[in-house]
């Protein structure tokens, strides 16, 4: 190999190395910038009145929105997770390969997961709010969100189930366990981590969602006393504050709380995943 | 007395015929070794004995297999069959749960609930598989933390825990080091009195060491099935002799 080729190669290597390094720095830099910006603008405005149980236009309390977020997330998950996981079990464990219905279901979920959330919002508004007469309500919001996250939960659950090695199934069948026992005692627990990863993503989408909720759950800033009352989540609350333009500082404070909430949710789910996957090393 | 009697068994995977007219009686209370080159159908035949081939799409079987006189393909309860005919796989496959739960999975499947009874079965099975002393202090630990050889012995213990009548072993030591292999061979010799064992192996010395009977397979047919001494000392078929002496395979 000639000297020039060698130096050329070395130079190329150096360029590529700096490029990857730069990309990493930019990625982390952007994250640090955003979080830092939110913290710097938000933390000084965190005051006790923001956590009052009742919202008034003076205190612009985020507490009702925080509670509503938790309620909304829980409700949407209760509807979507069992549906998504069971559908995934059907697809991964029961449906025969090359089945027509399976192909249709797969195509449908893929299409659904590509639809912008505002479309779900419009649908939820027309169907749950108007046609079913639920009005702007937690219930309509939760159902809309659950439809929105269903494809995500289903796909990640199906992938998690498919990733369970067949030798576990063979082992269970070989001991005389039936299909049902094999699926629910061996395969599902082994897939739990992957399923939870999908659920965490879904929680992220719910917590960050605004468009699908404005038309379905409305924007009332109080803690709902029943499922047919309107409520706003933290994201919707932030949207309202910043679009009104009167309480931008409180909007940033709300963003801080939202950030903390997301971090807490991730930490808690990671711990649950660890415990559920207890058999793993 | 025979445990399995196989009559005119043909097996197709789609259009490919993997087994041709197998006729074979497998003696109870003995260790039978299936030997032969890769793709000769020995593992396939093993899997027809507990109907694991049912799980393979496009697998079609004709002929009959009886277990102590009962046609296993006419019987409806395949789970009961698999309880009576246990299986140990080529690659150890502990479930991702504790050692205790691995062993107890089978008995629980078949309705054992009492803690005392489960404790007894777990200990007995692990003792029979010669691994009790190594794991007795960490039964609650994950089975995946065991070494490869330990995992395989634990899988044998798990198979024994449902008290099968026959134990099928599909190349159980092919992924193990010589010391672990030796331990498993010793274990086979100690459990042979209680179970009929059929072992598929690539390792002819292993067949010679542990088995009472040996069957030699070639391209989906049984060439010769006789006492292990006869097969290794004075085989009747030229092809058996060629294989045993290492002329092919």
Coordinates of C-alpha atoms in Angstrom, one line a residue:
Chain A
X1 CA 0.0 0.0 0.0
X2 CA 1.4 3.4 -0.9
X3 CA 2.0 6.1 1.6
X4 CA -0.5 8.5 0.1
X5 CA -3.3 5.9 0.3
X6 CA -2.4 5.2 3.9
X7 CA -2.5 8.9 4.9
X8 CA -5.7 9.3 2.9
X9 CA -7.3 6.4 4.8
X10 CA -6.1 7.9 8.1
X11 CA -7.6 11.3 7.2
X12 CA -10.9 9.7 6.3
X13 CA -10.9 7.8 9.5
X14 CA -10.3 10.9 11.4
X15 CA -13.1 12.8 9.6
X16 CA -15.6 10.0 10.3
X17 CA -14.5 9.8 13.9
X18 CA -15.1 13.5 14.5
X19 CA -18.4 13.3 12.6
X20 CA -19.7 10.7 14.9
X21 CA -18.4 12.5 17.9
X22 CA -20.0 15.8 16.7
X23 CA -23.3 14.0 16.2
X24 CA -23.2 12.6 19.7
X25 CA -22.4 16.0 21.2
X26 CA -25.1 17.8 19.3
X27 CA -27.7 15.2 20.3
X28 CA -26.8 15.4 24.0
X29 CA -26.4 19.2 23.7
X30 CA -29.9 19.7 22.3
X31 CA -31.4 17.6 25.1
X32 CA -29.4 19.5 27.8
X33 CA -30.4 22.8 26.2
X34 CA -34.1 22.0 26.2
X35 CA -34.1 20.6 29.7
X36 CA -31.9 23.4 31.0
X37 CA -34.1 26.0 29.4
X38 CA -37.2 24.6 30.9
X39 CA -35.6 24.3 34.3
X40 CA -34.1 27.8 34.3
X41 CA -37.4 29.4 33.1
X42 CA -39.7 27.1 35.2
X43 CA -38.1 26.4 38.5
X44 CA -38.1 30.0 39.9
X45 CA -41.9 30.1 39.2
X46 CA -42.7 26.9 41.1
X47 CA -44.7 28.2 44.1
X48 CA -47.1 26.6 46.5
X49 CA -50.1 28.3 44.9
X50 CA -49.5 26.3 41.7
X51 CA -50.3 23.2 43.6
X52 CA -53.6 24.3 45.1
X53 CA -56.3 21.7 44.7
X54 CA -58.7 24.2 43.0
X55 CA -57.8 26.1 39.9
X56 CA -58.6 29.7 39.8
X57 CA -57.6 32.2 37.2
X58 CA -55.4 33.8 39.8
X59 CA -53.4 30.9 41.0
X60 CA -53.5 29.0 37.6
X61 CA -53.0 25.8 39.7
X62 CA -51.6 22.8 37.8
X63 CA -52.7 20.4 40.5
X64 CA -56.1 19.5 39.0
X65 CA -54.3 19.0 35.6
X66 CA -51.7 16.7 37.3
X67 CA -54.4 14.6 38.9
X68 CA -56.4 14.5 35.6
X69 CA -53.2 13.4 33.8
X70 CA -52.8 10.4 36.2
X71 CA -56.5 9.5 35.8
X72 CA -56.5 9.9 32.1
X73 CA -53.3 7.8 31.7
X74 CA -54.6 5.1 34.0
X75 CA -58.0 5.0 32.2
X76 CA -56.6 4.8 28.7
X77 CA -54.1 2.0 29.8
X78 CA -56.9 0.0 31.5
X79 CA -58.8 0.0 28.2
X80 CA -55.9 -0.4 25.7
X81 CA -53.4 -2.7 27.4
X82 CA -55.5 -5.8 27.9
X83 CA -57.0 -5.4 24.4
X84 CA -53.6 -4.9 22.8
X85 CA -51.8 -7.6 24.7
X86 CA -54.6 -10.2 24.1
X87 CA -54.7 -9.3 20.4
X88 CA -51.0 -9.7 20.3
X89 CA -51.2 -13.1 21.9
X90 CA -53.7 -14.1 19.3
X91 CA -51.5 -12.9 16.5
X92 CA -48.3 -14.3 17.9
X93 CA -49.4 -17.6 19.5
X94 CA -52.7 -18.7 18.0
X95 CA -53.1 -17.4 14.5
X96 CA -51.7 -19.7 11.8
X97 CA -49.0 -18.3 9.6
X98 CA -50.2 -16.9 6.4
X99 CA -53.7 -16.4 7.8
X100 CA -55.7 -13.7 5.8
X101 CA -57.2 -12.2 8.9
X102 CA -53.8 -11.7 10.4
X103 CA -52.5 -9.9 7.4
X104 CA -55.5 -7.6 7.5
X105 CA -55.1 -6.9 11.2
X106 CA -51.4 -6.2 10.8
X107 CA -52.0 -3.8 7.9
X108 CA -54.7 -2.0 9.9
X109 CA -52.6 -1.5 13.0
X110 CA -49.7 -0.2 10.9
X111 CA -52.0 2.3 9.2
X112 CA -53.5 3.3 12.5
X113 CA -50.1 4.0 14.1
X114 CA -49.3 6.4 11.3
X115 CA -52.3 8.6 11.7
X116 CA -51.8 12.0 13.2
X117 CA -53.3 12.4 16.6
X118 CA -55.6 15.3 15.6
X119 CA -57.5 12.8 13.4
X120 CA -58.1 10.6 16.4
X121 CA -59.2 13.7 18.2
X122 CA -61.7 14.6 15.5
X123 CA -63.0 11.0 15.4
X124 CA -63.3 10.9 19.2
X125 CA -65.1 14.2 19.1
X126 CA -67.6 13.1 16.5
X127 CA -68.1 9.6 17.9
X128 CA -67.7 9.6 21.7
X129 CA -68.6 13.2 22.4
X130 CA -71.4 13.8 19.9
X131 CA -72.8 10.4 18.6
X132 CA -72.6 8.6 22.0
X133 CA -73.5 11.8 23.8
X134 CA -70.8 11.6 26.4
X135 CA -69.9 15.3 25.9
X136 CA -66.4 16.6 26.6
X137 CA -65.4 14.1 29.2
X138 CA -62.6 12.0 30.8
X139 CA -64.3 8.9 29.4
X140 CA -64.3 10.2 25.8
X141 CA -60.7 11.3 26.1
X142 CA -59.6 8.0 27.6
X143 CA -61.3 6.0 24.9
X144 CA -59.8 8.2 22.2
X145 CA -56.4 7.9 23.6
X146 CA -56.7 4.1 24.0
X147 CA -57.6 3.8 20.3
X148 CA -54.6 5.9 19.6
X149 CA -52.1 3.8 21.6
X150 CA -53.7 0.5 20.8
X151 CA -51.5 -0.2 17.7
X152 CA -48.4 0.7 19.6
X153 CA -49.2 -1.6 22.5
X154 CA -50.2 -4.4 20.1
X155 CA -47.1 -4.1 17.9
X156 CA -44.6 -4.0 20.8
X157 CA -46.4 -6.9 22.6
X158 CA -46.4 -9.0 19.4
X159 CA -42.7 -8.3 18.9
X160 CA -42.0 -9.2 22.5
X161 CA -43.9 -12.4 22.2
X162 CA -42.2 -13.3 19.0
X163 CA -38.8 -12.7 20.6
X164 CA -39.5 -15.4 23.2
X165 CA -37.4 -18.4 22.1
X166 CA -39.4 -21.4 20.9
X167 CA -37.4 -23.6 23.2
X168 CA -39.4 -22.2 26.1
X169 CA -42.6 -23.3 24.4
X170 CA -41.2 -26.7 23.5
X171 CA -40.0 -27.2 27.1
X172 CA -43.4 -26.4 28.4
X173 CA -45.2 -28.6 25.9
X174 CA -42.7 -31.3 26.5
X175 CA -43.8 -31.4 30.2
X176 CA -47.4 -31.9 29.2
X177 CA -48.5 -28.3 29.6
X178 CA -51.4 -27.2 27.3
X179 CA -51.3 -24.2 25.0
X180 CA -53.1 -21.9 27.5
X181 CA -50.8 -22.7 30.3
X182 CA -47.7 -22.4 28.1
X183 CA -48.7 -19.0 26.8
X184 CA -49.8 -17.5 30.1
X185 CA -47.2 -19.1 32.5
X186 CA -44.1 -19.3 30.3
X187 CA -44.3 -17.1 27.2
X188 CA -46.2 -14.1 28.6
X189 CA -43.9 -13.6 31.7
X190 CA -40.9 -14.0 29.5
X191 CA -42.2 -11.3 27.2
X192 CA -43.2 -8.9 30.0
X193 CA -40.2 -6.6 29.7
X194 CA -40.8 -6.0 26.0
X195 CA -44.6 -5.5 26.6
X196 CA -43.8 -3.0 29.3
X197 CA -41.4 -1.1 27.1
X198 CA -44.3 -0.6 24.7
X199 CA -46.6 0.5 27.5
X200 CA -44.0 3.0 28.6
X201 CA -43.9 4.4 25.1
X202 CA -47.7 4.6 25.2
X203 CA -47.7 6.4 28.5
X204 CA -45.3 8.9 27.0
X205 CA -47.6 9.5 24.1
X206 CA -50.6 9.9 26.4
X207 CA -48.8 12.3 28.7
X208 CA -47.6 14.4 25.8
X209 CA -50.9 14.4 23.9
X210 CA -52.9 17.6 23.3
X211 CA -54.7 17.5 20.0
X212 CA -56.6 14.3 20.6
X213 CA -57.8 15.5 23.9
X214 CA -58.9 19.1 23.2
X215 CA -61.8 17.7 21.1
X216 CA -62.7 14.9 23.4
X217 CA -61.9 15.7 27.0
X218 CA -62.2 19.4 26.7
X219 CA -60.2 21.9 28.8
X220 CA -61.9 22.3 32.1
X221 CA -59.1 22.9 34.7
X222 CA -60.7 21.3 37.7
X223 CA -60.4 17.8 39.1
X224 CA -63.2 15.8 37.5
X225 CA -65.7 14.3 40.0
X226 CA -67.0 11.7 37.6
X227 CA -66.0 10.1 34.3
X228 CA -68.4 12.2 32.3
X229 CA -66.9 15.5 33.3
X230 CA -64.4 17.4 31.2
X231 CA -60.8 17.6 32.4
X232 CA -57.4 18.8 31.1
X233 CA -54.1 17.0 31.3
X234 CA -50.9 18.8 32.0
X235 CA -50.0 19.1 28.3
X236 CA -53.4 20.6 27.5
X237 CA -53.0 22.8 30.5
X238 CA -49.6 24.0 29.2
X239 CA -51.1 24.5 25.8
X240 CA -53.9 26.7 27.2
X241 CA -51.5 28.7 29.4
X242 CA -49.2 29.5 26.5
X243 CA -51.9 30.1 23.9
X244 CA -53.6 32.5 26.3
X245 CA -50.2 34.2 26.8
X246 CA -51.1 35.6 30.2
X247 CA -49.3 33.0 32.3
X248 CA -46.2 32.0 30.4
X249 CA -44.1 31.7 33.5
X250 CA -46.6 29.3 35.1
X251 CA -46.5 27.5 31.8
X252 CA -42.8 26.8 32.2
X253 CA -43.3 25.8 35.8
X254 CA -45.9 23.3 34.5
X255 CA -43.4 22.0 32.0
X256 CA -41.0 21.3 34.9
X257 CA -43.6 19.3 36.6
X258 CA -44.4 17.4 33.4
X259 CA -40.7 16.6 33.0
X260 CA -40.5 15.3 36.5
X261 CA -43.7 13.3 36.0
X262 CA -42.2 11.6 32.9
X263 CA -39.0 10.8 34.7
X264 CA -40.9 9.3 37.6
X265 CA -43.1 7.2 35.3
X266 CA -40.0 5.9 33.5
X267 CA -38.3 5.0 36.8
X268 CA -41.4 3.3 38.2
X269 CA -42.0 1.3 35.1
X270 CA -38.3 0.3 34.9
X271 CA -38.6 -1.0 38.4
X272 CA -41.8 -2.9 37.7
X273 CA -40.2 -4.4 34.6
X274 CA -37.3 -5.6 36.6
X275 CA -39.5 -7.2 39.2
X276 CA -41.8 -8.9 36.6
X277 CA -38.8 -10.2 34.7
X278 CA -37.6 -11.6 38.0
X279 CA -36.3 -14.8 36.5
X280 CA -33.8 -13.0 34.3
X281 CA -30.3 -12.4 35.5
Chain B
X1 CA -41.7 -56.1 27.5
X2 CA -41.8 -53.2 25.1
X3 CA -42.7 -49.6 25.9
X4 CA -43.0 -48.4 22.3
X5 CA -44.0 -50.5 19.4
X6 CA -43.7 -48.7 16.0
X7 CA -45.5 -50.2 13.0
X8 CA -44.9 -49.2 9.4
X9 CA -44.4 -45.5 10.3
X10 CA -44.0 -43.0 7.5
X11 CA -43.5 -39.3 8.1
X12 CA -43.6 -36.5 5.6
X13 CA -42.7 -32.9 6.0
X14 CA -44.7 -31.4 3.2
X15 CA -43.5 -33.3 0.1
X16 CA -40.3 -34.6 1.8
X17 CA -40.4 -38.0 3.3
X18 CA -38.3 -38.0 6.4
X19 CA -39.1 -41.5 7.7
X20 CA -39.7 -44.7 5.6
X21 CA -41.5 -47.7 6.9
X22 CA -40.1 -47.7 10.4
X23 CA -40.8 -51.0 12.3
X24 CA -39.3 -51.1 15.7
X25 CA -40.0 -52.3 19.2
X26 CA -38.3 -50.4 22.0
X27 CA -37.7 -52.4 25.2
X28 CA -38.9 -51.0 28.5
X29 CA -36.5 -50.5 31.3
X30 CA -33.5 -50.1 29.0
X31 CA -31.5 -47.4 27.4
X32 CA -31.9 -47.4 23.6
X33 CA -29.5 -45.2 21.6
X34 CA -30.4 -43.8 18.1
X35 CA -27.3 -43.2 16.1
X36 CA -26.7 -42.2 12.5
X37 CA -25.4 -39.3 10.4
X38 CA -27.1 -35.9 10.4
X39 CA -30.5 -35.8 8.6
X40 CA -31.0 -39.6 9.0
X41 CA -34.3 -39.1 10.8
X42 CA -33.3 -40.2 14.3
X43 CA -34.4 -37.0 16.0
X44 CA -37.6 -36.9 13.9
X45 CA -38.5 -40.4 15.1
X46 CA -37.8 -39.4 18.6
X47 CA -40.2 -36.5 18.3
X48 CA -43.0 -38.7 17.0
X49 CA -42.8 -40.6 20.2
X50 CA -44.2 -37.7 22.3
X51 CA -45.9 -36.1 19.4
X52 CA -43.7 -33.0 19.4
X53 CA -44.0 -33.2 15.6
X54 CA -47.6 -32.1 16.0
X55 CA -46.2 -28.6 16.4
X56 CA -44.5 -28.7 13.0
X57 CA -46.7 -27.4 10.2
X58 CA -47.1 -29.7 7.2
X59 CA -46.0 -32.8 9.2
X60 CA -48.0 -35.9 8.2
X61 CA -47.7 -39.3 9.9
X62 CA -49.0 -42.7 8.8
X63 CA -48.6 -46.0 10.5
X64 CA -49.0 -46.6 14.3
X65 CA -47.0 -46.0 17.4
X66 CA -48.2 -47.6 20.6
X67 CA -47.1 -47.0 24.2
X68 CA -47.8 -50.1 26.3
X69 CA -50.4 -51.1 23.7
X70 CA -52.2 -47.8 23.4
X71 CA -52.0 -46.0 20.1
X72 CA -50.6 -42.6 20.9
X73 CA -51.9 -41.0 17.8
X74 CA -55.5 -42.2 18.5
X75 CA -55.4 -41.0 22.0
X76 CA -56.8 -37.5 22.4
X77 CA -54.9 -36.2 25.3
X78 CA -51.5 -35.3 24.0
X79 CA -50.7 -33.5 27.3
X80 CA -51.1 -36.7 29.2
X81 CA -48.9 -38.5 26.6
X82 CA -46.2 -35.9 27.1
X83 CA -46.4 -36.3 30.9
X84 CA -45.8 -40.1 30.4
X85 CA -43.1 -39.5 27.8
X86 CA -40.7 -36.8 29.0
X87 CA -38.2 -35.0 26.8
X88 CA -34.8 -33.5 27.3
X89 CA -33.7 -31.2 24.4
X90 CA -30.5 -30.7 22.6
X91 CA -30.0 -27.2 24.0
X92 CA -30.9 -26.9 27.6
X93 CA -34.0 -24.7 27.9
X94 CA -34.5 -23.6 31.5
X95 CA -37.5 -21.3 31.9
X96 CA -36.6 -17.8 33.0
X97 CA -37.6 -18.4 36.5
X98 CA -36.2 -19.8 39.7
X99 CA -34.7 -23.3 39.8
X100 CA -37.5 -24.4 42.2
X101 CA -40.3 -23.0 39.9
X102 CA -38.7 -24.7 36.9
X103 CA -38.8 -28.1 38.5
X104 CA -42.3 -27.5 40.0
X105 CA -43.8 -26.3 36.7
X106 CA -44.5 -29.8 35.5
X107 CA -46.1 -31.1 38.7
X108 CA -48.1 -27.9 39.1
X109 CA -49.3 -28.4 35.5
X110 CA -50.6 -31.8 36.5
X111 CA -52.4 -30.6 39.5
X112 CA -49.9 -30.9 42.4
X113 CA -50.6 -28.0 44.8
X114 CA -49.4 -28.9 48.2
X115 CA -46.2 -27.1 49.1
X116 CA -44.9 -30.1 51.0
X117 CA -45.5 -32.4 48.1
X118 CA -43.8 -29.9 45.7
X119 CA -40.8 -29.6 48.0
X120 CA -40.5 -33.3 48.1
X121 CA -40.7 -33.7 44.3
X122 CA -38.2 -30.9 43.7
X123 CA -35.7 -32.4 46.0
X124 CA -36.1 -35.9 44.7
X125 CA -35.9 -34.8 41.1
X126 CA -32.8 -32.7 41.7
X127 CA -31.2 -35.6 43.6
X128 CA -32.0 -38.1 40.8
X129 CA -30.4 -35.7 38.3
X130 CA -27.3 -35.5 40.5
X131 CA -27.5 -31.7 40.9
X132 CA -29.1 -31.3 44.3
X133 CA -25.9 -30.7 46.2
X134 CA -25.0 -27.9 43.8
X135 CA -28.2 -26.0 43.9
X136 CA -29.9 -26.8 47.3
X137 CA -28.9 -23.5 48.7
X138 CA -30.1 -21.4 45.8
X139 CA -33.4 -23.0 44.7
X140 CA -34.9 -19.5 44.6
X141 CA -32.2 -18.2 42.3
X142 CA -32.8 -17.9 38.6
X143 CA -32.1 -21.1 36.6
X144 CA -30.4 -19.0 34.1
X145 CA -27.6 -18.4 36.5
X146 CA -26.5 -22.0 36.3
X147 CA -23.7 -23.2 34.1
X148 CA -24.5 -25.0 30.8
X149 CA -23.9 -28.5 32.2
X150 CA -26.0 -27.6 35.3
X151 CA -28.8 -26.2 33.2
X152 CA -29.0 -29.5 31.3
X153 CA -29.0 -31.6 34.4
X154 CA -31.7 -29.3 35.8
X155 CA -33.7 -29.8 32.6
X156 CA -33.4 -33.6 33.2
X157 CA -34.6 -33.1 36.8
X158 CA -37.5 -31.0 35.4
X159 CA -38.4 -33.9 33.1
X160 CA -38.2 -36.4 35.9
X161 CA -40.4 -34.3 38.1
X162 CA -43.6 -35.4 36.4
X163 CA -42.5 -39.1 36.8
X164 CA -42.6 -40.1 33.2
X165 CA -42.4 -43.7 32.1
X166 CA -40.1 -43.0 29.2
X167 CA -37.5 -40.3 28.8
X168 CA -36.6 -39.1 25.4
X169 CA -33.2 -37.3 25.1
X170 CA -32.3 -35.5 21.9
X171 CA -28.5 -35.2 21.8
X172 CA -28.5 -34.0 25.4
X173 CA -24.8 -33.6 25.7
X174 CA -23.9 -32.2 22.3
X175 CA -23.5 -28.7 23.6
X176 CA -21.6 -29.6 26.7
X177 CA -18.0 -30.0 27.7
X178 CA -16.6 -33.5 28.4
X179 CA -16.9 -33.2 32.2
X180 CA -20.5 -32.2 32.1
X181 CA -21.1 -35.0 29.5
X182 CA -19.6 -37.5 31.8
X183 CA -21.8 -36.3 34.7
X184 CA -24.9 -36.8 32.5
X185 CA -23.8 -40.2 31.4
X186 CA -23.3 -41.3 35.0
X187 CA -26.7 -39.9 35.8
X188 CA -28.3 -41.9 33.0
X189 CA -26.8 -45.1 34.4
X190 CA -28.3 -44.4 37.8
X191 CA -31.8 -43.6 36.6
X192 CA -32.1 -46.4 34.0
X193 CA -33.7 -48.7 36.5
X194 CA -36.8 -46.5 36.9
X195 CA -37.3 -45.2 33.4
X196 CA -37.0 -46.4 29.8
X197 CA -34.6 -44.1 28.1
X198 CA -34.2 -43.3 24.4
X199 CA -31.2 -41.2 23.6
X200 CA -30.3 -39.7 20.2
X201 CA -26.6 -39.2 19.9
X202 CA -24.0 -38.2 17.4
X203 CA -21.3 -39.6 19.7
X204 CA -20.8 -43.3 19.1
X205 CA -18.7 -43.8 22.1
X206 CA -21.5 -42.4 24.1
X207 CA -23.9 -44.9 22.6
X208 CA -21.5 -47.7 23.3
X209 CA -20.9 -46.5 26.9
X210 CA -24.5 -46.0 28.1
X211 CA -26.9 -47.9 26.0
X212 CA -28.3 -51.5 26.1
X213 CA -29.7 -51.4 22.6
X214 CA -28.7 -49.3 19.6
X215 CA -30.5 -48.5 16.4
X216 CA -28.6 -47.3 13.4
X217 CA -30.5 -44.9 11.1
X218 CA -29.7 -44.0 7.5
X219 CA -31.7 -41.7 5.2
X220 CA -35.0 -42.2 7.1
X221 CA -34.7 -45.9 7.6
X222 CA -33.7 -48.2 10.5
X223 CA -30.8 -50.2 9.1
X224 CA -30.1 -52.2 12.2
X225 CA -31.5 -52.4 15.7
X226 CA -29.9 -54.8 18.1
X227 CA -28.0 -55.0 21.4
X228 CA -25.3 -52.4 21.6
X229 CA -22.6 -55.1 21.8
X230 CA -23.7 -56.7 18.6
X231 CA -24.0 -53.4 16.8
X232 CA -20.5 -52.3 17.8
X233 CA -18.8 -55.7 17.7
X234 CA -20.3 -57.6 14.9
X235 CA -22.9 -55.6 12.9
X236 CA -24.9 -57.6 10.4
X237 CA -25.2 -54.8 7.9
X238 CA -22.3 -53.6 5.9
X239 CA -23.5 -50.0 6.2
X240 CA -23.6 -50.2 9.9
X241 CA -20.1 -51.4 10.0
X242 CA -19.0 -48.7 7.7
X243 CA -20.5 -46.0 9.9
X244 CA -19.3 -47.5 13.1
X245 CA -15.7 -47.8 11.8
X246 CA -15.9 -44.2 10.7
X247 CA -15.9 -44.8 6.9
X248 CA -18.6 -42.1 6.6
X249 CA -20.7 -39.9 8.8

